[in-house]
Amino acid sequence: RVNDAFCKLIGYSEDELIDKMTVADVTLPDGYPDTRNRLEELIRGELTQFIFEKRYKTKTGDIVEAMTFVKGIYDEEGGYLGNAATILDITERKKLELAQKDSEARYRRIFESVEDGYILSDMNGVIQSVNPATAKMLNYDAPSQLVGKNIARDVYADEGQREALKEAVVEQGSVKGYRVDFRQRDGG
């Protein structure tokens, strides 16, 4: 038996699904072996339930990304009777995750290729991220050598400049063209 929500999700009626279609018919080929293996473990009693992400193919050929929760149903002797599944449509979440990954990759390419120095530090002054141009300007071999350092103590030529910059940001909301002097790795 399948419920109306699953029928709506994949676009088939209950009559089309029951006794006429298998799990393989609504599962993308790359995901079917894992589904089959898990169901076989459920039938053998090696698992009583499992959760996994799965891609279903709809009647129209669209793909639905889903979080699938499956629980085995057994008789008193432990014999397998069937299973109950709860399927949560996560298609939009997956699209957003992909868009975020693409955005982060674009940001990373820009961040790493820009010729201006860029340092991101937390409110305590601990450096979180540095682009390659900054590392080069400060005579470091790699940005990772600066991450974790204290920007005021280890990078600013005058520690007081950091406090002055913080005050300017608080007063103005942001600053542009603010000049500070940095210390190079060798002290220069």
CSV table of C-alpha atoms in Angstrom, one decimal:
chain,number,residue,atom,x,y,z
A,1,ARG,CA,0.0,0.0,0.0
A,2,VAL,CA,1.2,3.6,-0.7
A,3,ASN,CA,-0.4,6.8,0.5
A,4,ASP,CA,-1.7,9.8,-1.4
A,5,ALA,CA,1.3,11.9,-0.4
A,6,PHE,CA,3.8,9.5,-2.0
A,7,CYS,CA,1.6,9.2,-5.1
A,8,LYS,CA,1.5,13.0,-5.4
A,9,LEU,CA,5.3,13.2,-4.8
A,10,ILE,CA,6.2,10.9,-7.7
A,11,GLY,CA,3.2,11.4,-9.9
A,12,TYR,CA,1.8,7.9,-10.1
A,13,SER,CA,-1.6,6.7,-8.8
A,14,GLU,CA,-1.8,4.0,-6.2
A,15,ASP,CA,-3.3,1.7,-8.9
A,16,GLU,CA,-0.2,2.3,-11.1
A,17,LEU,CA,2.2,1.5,-8.3
A,18,ILE,CA,0.6,-1.5,-6.5
A,19,ASP,CA,1.5,-4.9,-7.9
A,20,LYS,CA,2.7,-3.2,-11.2
A,21,MET,CA,5.9,-1.4,-10.2
A,22,THR,CA,8.9,-2.1,-8.1
A,23,VAL,CA,11.2,0.1,-6.0
A,24,ALA,CA,13.6,-0.1,-9.0
A,25,ASP,CA,11.0,1.5,-11.2
A,26,VAL,CA,10.9,4.7,-9.2
A,27,THR,CA,14.5,4.8,-8.1
A,28,LEU,CA,17.3,6.3,-10.2
A,29,PRO,CA,19.6,3.5,-11.4
A,30,ASP,CA,22.7,4.9,-9.5
A,31,GLY,CA,20.7,4.7,-6.2
A,32,TYR,CA,19.0,1.3,-6.7
A,33,PRO,CA,21.9,-1.0,-5.6
A,34,ASP,CA,22.1,0.7,-2.2
A,35,THR,CA,18.3,0.7,-1.8
A,36,ARG,CA,18.2,-3.0,-2.7
A,37,ASN,CA,21.1,-3.9,-0.3
A,38,ARG,CA,19.5,-2.1,2.6
A,39,LEU,CA,16.1,-3.7,2.0
A,40,GLU,CA,17.7,-7.2,1.9
A,41,GLU,CA,19.4,-6.4,5.2
A,42,LEU,CA,16.0,-5.4,6.6
A,43,ILE,CA,14.4,-8.6,5.3
A,44,ARG,CA,17.2,-10.7,6.8
A,45,GLY,CA,16.7,-8.9,10.1
A,46,GLU,CA,20.3,-7.5,10.1
A,47,LEU,CA,18.7,-4.0,10.3
A,48,THR,CA,15.3,-3.1,11.7
A,49,GLN,CA,15.3,0.4,10.3
A,50,PHE,CA,17.5,2.7,8.2
A,51,ILE,CA,17.6,6.3,7.0
A,52,PHE,CA,19.2,7.5,3.8
A,53,GLU,CA,19.0,10.1,1.1
A,54,LYS,CA,17.5,8.9,-2.2
A,55,ARG,CA,16.6,10.2,-5.6
A,56,TYR,CA,13.2,9.1,-7.0
A,57,LYS,CA,12.2,9.5,-10.6
A,58,THR,CA,8.7,10.8,-11.2
A,59,LYS,CA,6.2,9.8,-13.9
A,60,THR,CA,7.2,12.9,-15.8
A,61,GLY,CA,10.9,12.1,-15.6
A,62,ASP,CA,11.7,14.7,-13.0
A,63,ILE,CA,14.0,13.9,-10.0
A,64,VAL,CA,12.8,14.2,-6.4
A,65,GLU,CA,15.5,14.3,-3.7
A,66,ALA,CA,14.2,12.7,-0.6
A,67,MET,CA,15.2,11.7,2.9
A,68,THR,CA,13.8,8.2,3.3
A,69,PHE,CA,13.2,6.6,6.7
A,70,VAL,CA,12.4,2.8,6.5
A,71,LYS,CA,11.3,0.6,9.4
A,72,GLY,CA,10.8,-3.1,9.1
A,73,ILE,CA,7.6,-4.8,10.2
A,74,TYR,CA,8.0,-8.3,11.7
A,75,ASP,CA,5.7,-11.0,13.1
A,76,GLU,CA,6.1,-12.4,16.7
A,77,GLU,CA,8.7,-14.9,15.5
A,78,GLY,CA,10.8,-12.1,13.9
A,79,GLY,CA,9.7,-13.0,10.3
A,80,TYR,CA,9.7,-10.1,7.9
A,81,LEU,CA,6.2,-9.0,6.9
A,82,GLY,CA,7.1,-5.7,5.1
A,83,ASN,CA,8.1,-2.2,5.8
A,84,ALA,CA,6.8,1.2,6.5
A,85,ALA,CA,8.6,4.2,4.9
A,86,THR,CA,8.4,7.9,5.6
A,87,ILE,CA,9.7,10.0,2.7
A,88,LEU,CA,10.5,13.7,3.2
A,89,ASP,CA,10.9,15.8,0.0
A,90,ILE,CA,14.3,17.6,0.3
A,91,THR,CA,14.5,18.7,-3.4
A,92,GLU,CA,14.5,22.4,-2.6
A,93,ARG,CA,17.0,22.0,0.2
A,94,LYS,CA,19.3,20.1,-2.2
A,95,LYS,CA,19.0,22.9,-4.8
A,96,LEU,CA,19.8,25.5,-2.2
A,97,GLU,CA,22.8,23.5,-1.0
A,98,LEU,CA,24.1,23.2,-4.6
A,99,ALA,CA,23.6,27.0,-5.1
A,100,GLN,CA,25.4,27.7,-1.9
A,101,LYS,CA,28.3,25.5,-3.0
A,102,ASP,CA,28.5,27.2,-6.3
A,103,SER,CA,28.4,30.6,-4.7
A,104,GLU,CA,31.2,29.6,-2.2
A,105,ALA,CA,33.3,28.2,-5.1
A,106,ARG,CA,32.9,31.5,-7.0
A,107,TYR,CA,33.8,33.5,-3.9
A,108,ARG,CA,36.8,31.3,-3.3
A,109,ARG,CA,38.0,31.8,-6.9
A,110,ILE,CA,37.7,35.6,-6.5
A,111,PHE,CA,39.2,35.6,-3.0
A,112,GLU,CA,42.2,33.6,-4.1
A,113,SER,CA,42.8,35.5,-7.4
A,114,VAL,CA,42.4,39.1,-6.3
A,115,GLU,CA,45.7,41.0,-6.1
A,116,ASP,CA,44.6,43.1,-3.1
A,117,GLY,CA,45.3,41.8,0.3
A,118,TYR,CA,42.4,40.5,2.3
A,119,ILE,CA,42.3,39.3,5.9
A,120,LEU,CA,39.3,38.1,7.8
A,121,SER,CA,39.6,38.1,11.6
A,122,ASP,CA,37.1,37.5,14.4
A,123,MET,CA,36.2,40.2,17.0
A,124,ASN,CA,39.1,39.0,19.2
A,125,GLY,CA,41.6,39.6,16.3
A,126,VAL,CA,42.2,35.9,15.5
A,127,ILE,CA,42.8,35.6,11.8
A,128,GLN,CA,40.2,33.3,10.2
A,129,SER,CA,41.2,33.6,6.6
A,130,VAL,CA,43.8,35.2,4.4
A,131,ASN,CA,44.1,35.4,0.6
A,132,PRO,CA,47.3,34.4,-1.2
A,133,ALA,CA,48.0,38.1,-2.1
A,134,THR,CA,48.2,39.0,1.6
A,135,ALA,CA,50.5,36.1,2.4
A,136,LYS,CA,52.8,37.2,-0.4
A,137,MET,CA,52.8,40.8,0.7
A,138,LEU,CA,53.7,39.8,4.2
A,139,ASN,CA,56.4,37.4,3.0
A,140,TYR,CA,54.6,34.2,4.1
A,141,ASP,CA,54.8,31.0,2.0
A,142,ALA,CA,51.1,30.3,2.3
A,143,PRO,CA,47.9,31.9,3.7
A,144,SER,CA,47.6,29.0,6.2
A,145,GLN,CA,50.7,30.3,8.0
A,146,LEU,CA,48.7,33.4,9.1
A,147,VAL,CA,45.5,31.7,10.1
A,148,GLY,CA,45.1,31.5,13.8
A,149,LYS,CA,47.6,34.4,14.5
A,150,ASN,CA,46.5,37.5,16.3
A,151,ILE,CA,46.1,40.3,13.7
A,152,ALA,CA,47.0,43.2,16.1
A,153,ARG,CA,50.0,41.5,17.6
A,154,ASP,CA,51.4,39.6,14.6
A,155,VAL,CA,50.3,41.6,11.6
A,156,TYR,CA,49.8,45.3,12.4
A,157,ALA,CA,53.0,47.3,12.7
A,158,ASP,CA,51.3,49.3,15.5
A,159,GLU,CA,48.7,47.3,17.6
A,160,GLY,CA,46.8,50.6,18.2
A,161,GLN,CA,45.9,50.8,14.6
A,162,ARG,CA,43.5,47.8,15.0
A,163,GLU,CA,41.6,49.6,17.8
A,164,ALA,CA,41.4,52.8,15.7
A,165,LEU,CA,40.0,50.8,12.8
A,166,LYS,CA,37.5,49.0,14.9
A,167,GLU,CA,36.3,52.3,16.3
A,168,ALA,CA,36.0,53.8,12.8
A,169,VAL,CA,33.9,50.7,11.7
A,170,VAL,CA,31.6,51.1,14.8
A,171,GLU,CA,31.1,54.8,14.2
A,172,GLN,CA,30.7,54.7,10.4
A,173,GLY,CA,29.3,51.2,9.8
A,174,SER,CA,32.1,50.5,7.3
A,175,VAL,CA,35.3,52.1,6.1
A,176,LYS,CA,36.9,52.4,2.7
A,177,GLY,CA,40.5,53.3,1.9
A,178,TYR,CA,41.5,53.1,5.6
A,179,ARG,CA,45.3,53.0,5.7
A,180,VAL,CA,47.1,50.7,8.2
A,181,ASP,CA,50.7,49.5,8.3
A,182,PHE,CA,51.4,45.8,8.4
A,183,ARG,CA,54.5,44.0,9.6
A,184,GLN,CA,56.1,41.5,7.2
A,185,ARG,CA,57.1,38.0,8.4
A,186,ASP,CA,60.7,39.0,8.7
A,187,GLY,CA,59.8,42.1,10.8
A,188,GLY,CA,60.0,44.6,7.9
